Coordinates of N, CA and C in Angstrom, one line a residue:
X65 N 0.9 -1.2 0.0 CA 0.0 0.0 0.0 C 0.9 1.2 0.0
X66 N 1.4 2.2 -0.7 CA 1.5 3.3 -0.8 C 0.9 4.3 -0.1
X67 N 1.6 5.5 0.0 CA 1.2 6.6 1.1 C 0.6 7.5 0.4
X68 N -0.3 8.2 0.5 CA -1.2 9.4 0.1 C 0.3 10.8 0.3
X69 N 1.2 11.5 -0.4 CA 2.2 12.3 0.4 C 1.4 13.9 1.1
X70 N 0.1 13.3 0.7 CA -0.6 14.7 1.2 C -1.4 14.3 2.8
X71 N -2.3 13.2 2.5 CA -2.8 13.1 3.6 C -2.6 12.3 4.6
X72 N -0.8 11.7 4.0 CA 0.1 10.5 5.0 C -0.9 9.4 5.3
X73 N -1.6 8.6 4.6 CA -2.4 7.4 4.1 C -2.7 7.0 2.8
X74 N -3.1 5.7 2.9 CA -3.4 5.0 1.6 C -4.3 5.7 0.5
X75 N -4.6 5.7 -0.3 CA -5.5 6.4 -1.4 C -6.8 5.9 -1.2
X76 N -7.7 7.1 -1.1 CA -9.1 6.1 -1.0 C -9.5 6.0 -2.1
X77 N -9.8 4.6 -2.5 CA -10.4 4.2 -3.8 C -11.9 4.0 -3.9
X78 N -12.4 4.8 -5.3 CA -13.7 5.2 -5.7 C -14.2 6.5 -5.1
X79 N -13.7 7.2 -4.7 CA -14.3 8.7 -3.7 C -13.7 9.3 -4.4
X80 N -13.5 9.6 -5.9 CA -13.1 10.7 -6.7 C -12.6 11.5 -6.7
X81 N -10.9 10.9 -5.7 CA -9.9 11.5 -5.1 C -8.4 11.6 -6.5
X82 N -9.1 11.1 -7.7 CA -7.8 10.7 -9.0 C -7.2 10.1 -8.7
X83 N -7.6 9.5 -7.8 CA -6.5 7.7 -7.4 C -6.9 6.8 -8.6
X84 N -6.3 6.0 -9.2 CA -6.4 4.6 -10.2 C -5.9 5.0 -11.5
X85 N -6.3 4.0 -12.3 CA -6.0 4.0 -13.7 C -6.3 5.3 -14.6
X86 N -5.1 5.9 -15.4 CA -5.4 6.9 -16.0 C -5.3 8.1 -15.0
X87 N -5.2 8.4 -14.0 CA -5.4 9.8 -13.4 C -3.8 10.1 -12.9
X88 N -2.7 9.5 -13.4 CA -1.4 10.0 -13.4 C -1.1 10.9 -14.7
X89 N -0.4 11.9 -14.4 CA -0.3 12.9 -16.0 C 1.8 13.1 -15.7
X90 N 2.2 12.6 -16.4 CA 3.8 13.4 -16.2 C 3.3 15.0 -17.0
X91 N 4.1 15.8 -16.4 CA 4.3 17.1 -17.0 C 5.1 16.8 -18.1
X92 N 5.1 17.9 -19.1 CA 5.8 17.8 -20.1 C 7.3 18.2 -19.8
X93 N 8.4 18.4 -20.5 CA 9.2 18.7 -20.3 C 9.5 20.1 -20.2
X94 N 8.7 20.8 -20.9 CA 8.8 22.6 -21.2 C 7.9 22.8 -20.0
X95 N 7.1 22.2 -19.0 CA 6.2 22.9 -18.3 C 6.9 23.1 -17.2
X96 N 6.1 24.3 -16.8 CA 7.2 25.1 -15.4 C 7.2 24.7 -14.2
X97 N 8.2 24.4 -13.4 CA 7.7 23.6 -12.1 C 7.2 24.9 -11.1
X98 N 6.3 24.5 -10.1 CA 5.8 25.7 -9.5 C 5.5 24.7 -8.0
X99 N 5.8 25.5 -7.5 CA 5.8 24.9 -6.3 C 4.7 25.2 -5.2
X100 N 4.1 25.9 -6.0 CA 2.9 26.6 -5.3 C 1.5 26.0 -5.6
X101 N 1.5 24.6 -5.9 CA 0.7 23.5 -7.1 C -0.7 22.9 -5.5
X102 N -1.8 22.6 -5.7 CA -2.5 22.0 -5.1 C -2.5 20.0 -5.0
X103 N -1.8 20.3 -4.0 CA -1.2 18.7 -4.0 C -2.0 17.4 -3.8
X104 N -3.1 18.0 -3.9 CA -4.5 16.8 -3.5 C -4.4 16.5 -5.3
X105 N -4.1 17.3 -6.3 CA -4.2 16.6 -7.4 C -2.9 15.7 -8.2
X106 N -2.9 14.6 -8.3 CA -2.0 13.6 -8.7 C -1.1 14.5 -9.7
X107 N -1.7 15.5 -11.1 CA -1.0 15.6 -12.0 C 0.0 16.7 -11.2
X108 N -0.3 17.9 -10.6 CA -0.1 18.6 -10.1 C 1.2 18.0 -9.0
X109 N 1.0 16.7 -8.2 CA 2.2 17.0 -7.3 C 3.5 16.2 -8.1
X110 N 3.3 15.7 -9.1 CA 4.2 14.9 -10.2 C 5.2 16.3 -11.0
X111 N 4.4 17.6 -10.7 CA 5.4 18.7 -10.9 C 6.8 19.0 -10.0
X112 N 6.2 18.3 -8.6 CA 7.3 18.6 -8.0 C 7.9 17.3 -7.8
X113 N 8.3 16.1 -8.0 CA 8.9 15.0 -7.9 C 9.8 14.7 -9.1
X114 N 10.1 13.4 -8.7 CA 11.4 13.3 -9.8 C 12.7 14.5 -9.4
X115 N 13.3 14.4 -10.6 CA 14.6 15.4 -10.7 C 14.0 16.9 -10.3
X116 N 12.9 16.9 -10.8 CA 12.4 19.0 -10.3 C 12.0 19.3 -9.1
X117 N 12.5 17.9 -8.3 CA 12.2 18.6 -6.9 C 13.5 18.7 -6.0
X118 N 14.6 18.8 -7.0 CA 15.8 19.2 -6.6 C 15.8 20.9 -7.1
X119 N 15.7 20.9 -8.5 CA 15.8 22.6 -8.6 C 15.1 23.1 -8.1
X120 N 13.3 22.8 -7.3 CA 12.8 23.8 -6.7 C 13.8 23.7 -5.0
X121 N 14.1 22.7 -4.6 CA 14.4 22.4 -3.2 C 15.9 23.8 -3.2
X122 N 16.7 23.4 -4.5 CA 17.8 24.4 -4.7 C 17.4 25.9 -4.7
X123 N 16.5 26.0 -5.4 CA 16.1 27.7 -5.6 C 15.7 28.1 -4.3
X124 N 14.6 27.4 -3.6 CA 14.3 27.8 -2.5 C 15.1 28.0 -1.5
X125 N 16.7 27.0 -1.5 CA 17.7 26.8 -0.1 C 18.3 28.3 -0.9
X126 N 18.8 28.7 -1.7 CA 19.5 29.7 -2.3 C 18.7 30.9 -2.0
X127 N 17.7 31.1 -2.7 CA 16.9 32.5 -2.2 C 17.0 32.5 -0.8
X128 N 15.7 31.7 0.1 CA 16.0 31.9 1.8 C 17.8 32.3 2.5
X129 N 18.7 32.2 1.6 CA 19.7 32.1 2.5 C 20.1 34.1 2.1
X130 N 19.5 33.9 0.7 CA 19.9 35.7 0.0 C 18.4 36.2 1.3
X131 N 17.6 35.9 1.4 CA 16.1 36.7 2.3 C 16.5 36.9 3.3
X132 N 17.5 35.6 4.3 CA 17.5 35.5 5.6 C 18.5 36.6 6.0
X133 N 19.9 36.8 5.1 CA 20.8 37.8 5.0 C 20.4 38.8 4.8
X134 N 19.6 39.4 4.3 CA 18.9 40.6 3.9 C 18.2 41.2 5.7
X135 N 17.1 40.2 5.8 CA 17.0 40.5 6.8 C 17.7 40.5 8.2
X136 N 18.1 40.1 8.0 CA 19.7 39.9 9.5 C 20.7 41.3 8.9
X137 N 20.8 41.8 8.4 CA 21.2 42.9 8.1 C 20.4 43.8 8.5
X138 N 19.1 44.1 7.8 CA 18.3 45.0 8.8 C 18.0 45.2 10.3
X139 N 18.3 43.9 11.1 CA 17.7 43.9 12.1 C 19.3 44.2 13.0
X140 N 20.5 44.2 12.5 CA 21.9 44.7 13.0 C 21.6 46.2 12.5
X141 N 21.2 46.4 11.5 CA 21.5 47.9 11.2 C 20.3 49.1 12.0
X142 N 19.2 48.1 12.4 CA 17.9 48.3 13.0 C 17.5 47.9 14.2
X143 N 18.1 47.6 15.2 CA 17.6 46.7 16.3 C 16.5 46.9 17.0
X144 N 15.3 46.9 16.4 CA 14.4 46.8 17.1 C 12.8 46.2 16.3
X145 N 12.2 46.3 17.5 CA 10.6 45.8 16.8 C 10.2 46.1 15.5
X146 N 10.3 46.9 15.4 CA 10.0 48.3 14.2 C 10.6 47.5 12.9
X147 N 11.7 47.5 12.9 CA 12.4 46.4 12.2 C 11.9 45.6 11.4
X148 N 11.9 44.5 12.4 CA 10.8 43.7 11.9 C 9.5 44.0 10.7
X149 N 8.7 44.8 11.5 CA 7.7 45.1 11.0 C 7.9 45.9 9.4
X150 N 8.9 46.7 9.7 CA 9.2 47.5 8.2 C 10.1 46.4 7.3
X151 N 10.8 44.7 8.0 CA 10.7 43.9 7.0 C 9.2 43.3 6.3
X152 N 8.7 43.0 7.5 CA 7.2 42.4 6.6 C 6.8 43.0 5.8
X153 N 6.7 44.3 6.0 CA 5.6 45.3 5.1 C 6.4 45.3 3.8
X154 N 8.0 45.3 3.7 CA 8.2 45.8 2.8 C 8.2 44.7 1.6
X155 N 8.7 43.1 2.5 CA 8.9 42.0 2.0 C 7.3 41.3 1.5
X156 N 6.1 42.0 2.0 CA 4.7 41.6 1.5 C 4.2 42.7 0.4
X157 N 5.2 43.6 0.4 CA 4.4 44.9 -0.5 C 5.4 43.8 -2.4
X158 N 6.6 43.3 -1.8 CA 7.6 43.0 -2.9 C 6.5 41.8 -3.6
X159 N 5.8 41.0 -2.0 CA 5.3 39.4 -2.5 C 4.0 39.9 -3.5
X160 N 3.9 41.2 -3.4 CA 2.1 41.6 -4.0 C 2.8 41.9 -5.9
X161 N 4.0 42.7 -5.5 CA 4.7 42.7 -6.9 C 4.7 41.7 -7.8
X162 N 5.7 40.5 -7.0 CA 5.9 39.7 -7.8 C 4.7 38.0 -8.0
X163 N 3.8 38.8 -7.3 CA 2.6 37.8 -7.6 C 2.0 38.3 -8.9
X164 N 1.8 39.4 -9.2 CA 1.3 39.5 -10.5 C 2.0 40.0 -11.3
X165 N 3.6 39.9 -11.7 CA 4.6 39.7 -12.4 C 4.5 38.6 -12.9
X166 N 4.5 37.5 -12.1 CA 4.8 35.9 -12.2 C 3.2 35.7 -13.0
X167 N 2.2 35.6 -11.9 CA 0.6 34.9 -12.2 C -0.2 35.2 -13.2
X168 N -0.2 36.6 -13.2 CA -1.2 37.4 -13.7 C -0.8 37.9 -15.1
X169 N 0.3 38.6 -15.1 CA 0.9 39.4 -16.7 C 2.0 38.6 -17.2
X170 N 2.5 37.4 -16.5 CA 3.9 36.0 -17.0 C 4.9 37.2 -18.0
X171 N 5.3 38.7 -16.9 CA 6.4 39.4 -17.3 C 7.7 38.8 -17.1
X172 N 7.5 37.6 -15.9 CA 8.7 37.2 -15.4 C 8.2 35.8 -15.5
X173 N 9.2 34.9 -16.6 CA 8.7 33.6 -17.3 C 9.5 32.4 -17.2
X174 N 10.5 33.0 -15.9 CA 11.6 31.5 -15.2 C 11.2 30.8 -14.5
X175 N 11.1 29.3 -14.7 CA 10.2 28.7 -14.0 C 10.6 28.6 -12.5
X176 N 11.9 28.7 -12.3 CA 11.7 28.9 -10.6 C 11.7 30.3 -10.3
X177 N 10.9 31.1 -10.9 CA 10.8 32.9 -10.2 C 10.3 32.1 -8.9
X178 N 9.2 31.6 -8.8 CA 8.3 31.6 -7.7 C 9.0 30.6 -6.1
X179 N 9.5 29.7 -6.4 CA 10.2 29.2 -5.7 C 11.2 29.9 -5.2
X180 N 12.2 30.6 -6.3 CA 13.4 31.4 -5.6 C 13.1 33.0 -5.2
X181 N 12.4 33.3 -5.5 CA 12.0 34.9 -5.2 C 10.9 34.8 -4.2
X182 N 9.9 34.2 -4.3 CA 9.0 33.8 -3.7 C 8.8 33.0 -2.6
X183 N 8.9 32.2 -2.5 CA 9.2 31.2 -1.1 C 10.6 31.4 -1.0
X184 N 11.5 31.5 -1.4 CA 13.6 31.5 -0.8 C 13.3 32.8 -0.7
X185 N 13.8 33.9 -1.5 CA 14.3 35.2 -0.9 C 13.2 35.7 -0.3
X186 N 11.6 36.1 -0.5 CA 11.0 36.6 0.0 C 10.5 35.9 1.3
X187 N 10.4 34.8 1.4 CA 10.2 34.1 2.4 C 11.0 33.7 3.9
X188 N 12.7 33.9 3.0 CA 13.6 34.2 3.9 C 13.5 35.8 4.7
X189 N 13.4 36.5 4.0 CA 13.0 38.2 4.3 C 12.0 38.4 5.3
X190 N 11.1 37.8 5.1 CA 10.0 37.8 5.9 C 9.7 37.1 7.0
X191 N 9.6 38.0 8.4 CA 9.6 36.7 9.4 C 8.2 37.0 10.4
X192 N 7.6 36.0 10.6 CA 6.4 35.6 11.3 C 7.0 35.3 13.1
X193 N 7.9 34.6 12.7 CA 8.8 33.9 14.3 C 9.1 35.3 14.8
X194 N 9.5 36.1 14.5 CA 10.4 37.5 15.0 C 9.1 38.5 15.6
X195 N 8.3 38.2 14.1 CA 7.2 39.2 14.4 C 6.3 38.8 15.9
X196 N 6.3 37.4 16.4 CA 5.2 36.7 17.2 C 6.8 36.8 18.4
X197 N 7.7 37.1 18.7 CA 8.5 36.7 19.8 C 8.7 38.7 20.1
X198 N 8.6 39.4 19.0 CA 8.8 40.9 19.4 C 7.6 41.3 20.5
X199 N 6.4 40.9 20.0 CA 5.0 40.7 20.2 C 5.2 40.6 22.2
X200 N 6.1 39.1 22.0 CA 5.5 38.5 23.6 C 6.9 39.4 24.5
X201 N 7.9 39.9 23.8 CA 8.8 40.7 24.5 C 7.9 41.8 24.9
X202 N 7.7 42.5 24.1 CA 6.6 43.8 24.5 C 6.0 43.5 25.5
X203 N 5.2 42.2 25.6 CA 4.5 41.8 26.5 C 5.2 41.7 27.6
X204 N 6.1 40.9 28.0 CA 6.8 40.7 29.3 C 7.5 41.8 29.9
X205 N 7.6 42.5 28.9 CA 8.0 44.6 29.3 C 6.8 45.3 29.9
X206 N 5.8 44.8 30.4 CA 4.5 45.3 30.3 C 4.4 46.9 29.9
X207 N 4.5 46.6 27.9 CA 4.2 47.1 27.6 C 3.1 46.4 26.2
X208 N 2.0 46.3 27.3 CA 0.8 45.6 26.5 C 0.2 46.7 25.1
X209 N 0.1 47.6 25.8 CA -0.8 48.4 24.6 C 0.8 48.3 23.5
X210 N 1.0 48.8 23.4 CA 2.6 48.7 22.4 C 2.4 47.2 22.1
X211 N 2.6 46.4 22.1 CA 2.3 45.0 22.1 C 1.3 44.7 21.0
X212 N 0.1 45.5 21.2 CA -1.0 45.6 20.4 C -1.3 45.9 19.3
X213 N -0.7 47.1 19.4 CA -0.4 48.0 18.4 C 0.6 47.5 17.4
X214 N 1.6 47.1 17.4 CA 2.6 46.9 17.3 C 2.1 45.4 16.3
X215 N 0.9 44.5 17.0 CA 0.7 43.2 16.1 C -0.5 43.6 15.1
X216 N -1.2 44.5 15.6 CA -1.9 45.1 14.4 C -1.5 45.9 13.2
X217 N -0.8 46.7 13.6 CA 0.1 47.6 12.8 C 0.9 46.8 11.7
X218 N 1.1 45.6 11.9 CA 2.2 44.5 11.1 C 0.8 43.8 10.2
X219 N -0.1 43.1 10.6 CA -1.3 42.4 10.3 C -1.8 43.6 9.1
X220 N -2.2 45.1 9.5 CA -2.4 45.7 8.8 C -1.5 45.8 7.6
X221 N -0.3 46.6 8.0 CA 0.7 47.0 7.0 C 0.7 45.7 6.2
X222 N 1.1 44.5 6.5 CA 1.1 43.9 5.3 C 0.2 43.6 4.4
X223 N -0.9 43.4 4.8 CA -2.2 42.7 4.4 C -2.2 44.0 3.5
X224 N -2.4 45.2 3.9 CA -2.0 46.1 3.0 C -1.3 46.6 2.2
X225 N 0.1 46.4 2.5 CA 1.5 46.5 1.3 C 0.8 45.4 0.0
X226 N 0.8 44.2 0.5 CA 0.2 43.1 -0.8 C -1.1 43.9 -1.6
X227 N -1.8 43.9 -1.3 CA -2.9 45.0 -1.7 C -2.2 46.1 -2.6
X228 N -1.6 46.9 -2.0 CA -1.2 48.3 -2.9 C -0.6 47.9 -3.5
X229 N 0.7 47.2 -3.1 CA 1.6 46.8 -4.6 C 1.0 46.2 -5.4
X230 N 0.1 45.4 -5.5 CA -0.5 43.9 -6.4 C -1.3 45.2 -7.3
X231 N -2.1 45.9 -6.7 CA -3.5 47.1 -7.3 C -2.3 47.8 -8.0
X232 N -0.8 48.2 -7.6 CA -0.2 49.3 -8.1 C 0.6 48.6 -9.5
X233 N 1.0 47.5 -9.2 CA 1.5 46.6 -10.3 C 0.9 46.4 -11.5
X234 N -0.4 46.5 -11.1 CA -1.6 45.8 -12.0 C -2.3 47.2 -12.9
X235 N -2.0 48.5 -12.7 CA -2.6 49.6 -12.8 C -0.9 49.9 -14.2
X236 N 0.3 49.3 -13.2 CA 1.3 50.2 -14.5 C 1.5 49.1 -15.4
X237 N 1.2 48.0 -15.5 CA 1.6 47.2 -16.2 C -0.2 47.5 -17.7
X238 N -1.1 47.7 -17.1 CA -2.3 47.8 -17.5 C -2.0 49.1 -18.5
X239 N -1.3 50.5 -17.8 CA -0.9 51.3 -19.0 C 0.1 51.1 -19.7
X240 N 0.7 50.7 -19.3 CA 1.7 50.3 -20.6 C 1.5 49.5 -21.9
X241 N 0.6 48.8 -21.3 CA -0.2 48.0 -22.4 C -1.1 48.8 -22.7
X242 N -1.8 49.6 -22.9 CA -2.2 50.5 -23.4 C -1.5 51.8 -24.5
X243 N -0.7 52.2 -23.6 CA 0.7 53.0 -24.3 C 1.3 52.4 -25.7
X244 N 1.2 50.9 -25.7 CA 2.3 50.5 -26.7 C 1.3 50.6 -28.2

C-alpha cells in the first residue's frame, strides 16, 4: 500500500480522489515547475517530484539564504521591533509585486521565479517567528498596549503592502499596455 504524500495514508479508492487508472499525467518537459501546485491533485504533485524537486528544493535553499541575509542585516543595522515590522511590510508589499509579475501578466517567465523569489528570498526576508517573539517581548516589558499595536500595525501593513503593490502593479503594467 502506498502513502497518500498529502494526507500520510493509503488512497481512498472510488471517492473521486484521482487515485487509479489513467489519473497519473507526467508534466511535459517545457512545463514550469511551480511549487505553489494544489497537492491533493495527482497531476499537479508529479510537478514537483522526480529530478524537479531538486531545482525547486535548490532555488528555494538559495533564495531563503539571500532573504535571511537581507533580513539579518536590517535587524543589526535596525535593532528593534519596528524592524521587523518595516521587513514584513516591505517583503509583502515586494510578495504583491511579484505575484502578478509571475501569475497574472507572465512578465517574469523562469520557471523557478516563484520558488526562488517567492518562497527563498521573500520568504527568507519575511519573518512571522520574530514578528510573534517581538510581540511576547513587549508583552513581558508590560508594555501591553505597544504589544497591540505593534501586532496590528504589522497584520495591517502587510495585508495592506500586498494590496497596494499587487493594485499598483496591475494599474502600471495595465498602462503600458495601453501605451504601446
Amino acid at each position: 500500500m502506498s502513502l497518500d504524500p498529502v494526507r500520510g495514508r493509503g488512497p481512498e479508492r472510488g471517492r473521486g480522489h484521482g487515485h487509479g487508472p489513467g489519473s497519473h499525467h507526467d508534466p511535459a518537459p517545457d512545463e514550469p515547475v511551480d511549487p505553489d501546485v494544489d497537492l491533493h491533485q495527482p497531476a499537479q504533485r508529479a510537478e514537483t517530484s522526480g529530478a524537479g524537486k531538486w531545482k525547486v528544493l535548490a532555488a528555494v535553499s538559495a533564495g531563503g539564504v539571500i532573504g535571511a541575509c537581507g533580513r539579518h542585516g536590517v535587524s543589526l543595522a535596525w535593532p528593534s521591533p519596528w524592524a521587523t515590522l518595516a521587513v514584513n511590510v516591505s517583503g509583502c508589499a515586494l510578495i504583491g509585486v511579484l505575484m502578478v509579475l509571475v501569475s497574472e501578466h507572465k512578465v517574469v517567465t523562469w520557471a523557478l521565479a516563484r520558488p526562488f523569489l517567492g518562497v527563498g528570498v521573500l520568504g527568507g526576508y519575511t519573518t512571522f517567528s520574530s514578528y510573534v517573539l517581538d510581540i511576547a517581548t513587549l508583552a513581558d516589558r508590560q508594555k501591553a498596549l505597544m504589544a497591540a499595536g505593534y501586532a496590528a500595525a504589522t497584520l495591517a501593513g502587510a495585508l495592506g503592502a500586498v494590496w497596494l503593490a499587487a493594485t499598483l502593479t496591475r494599474r502600471a503594467l495595465g498602462a503600458g499596455a495601453v501605451a504601446r
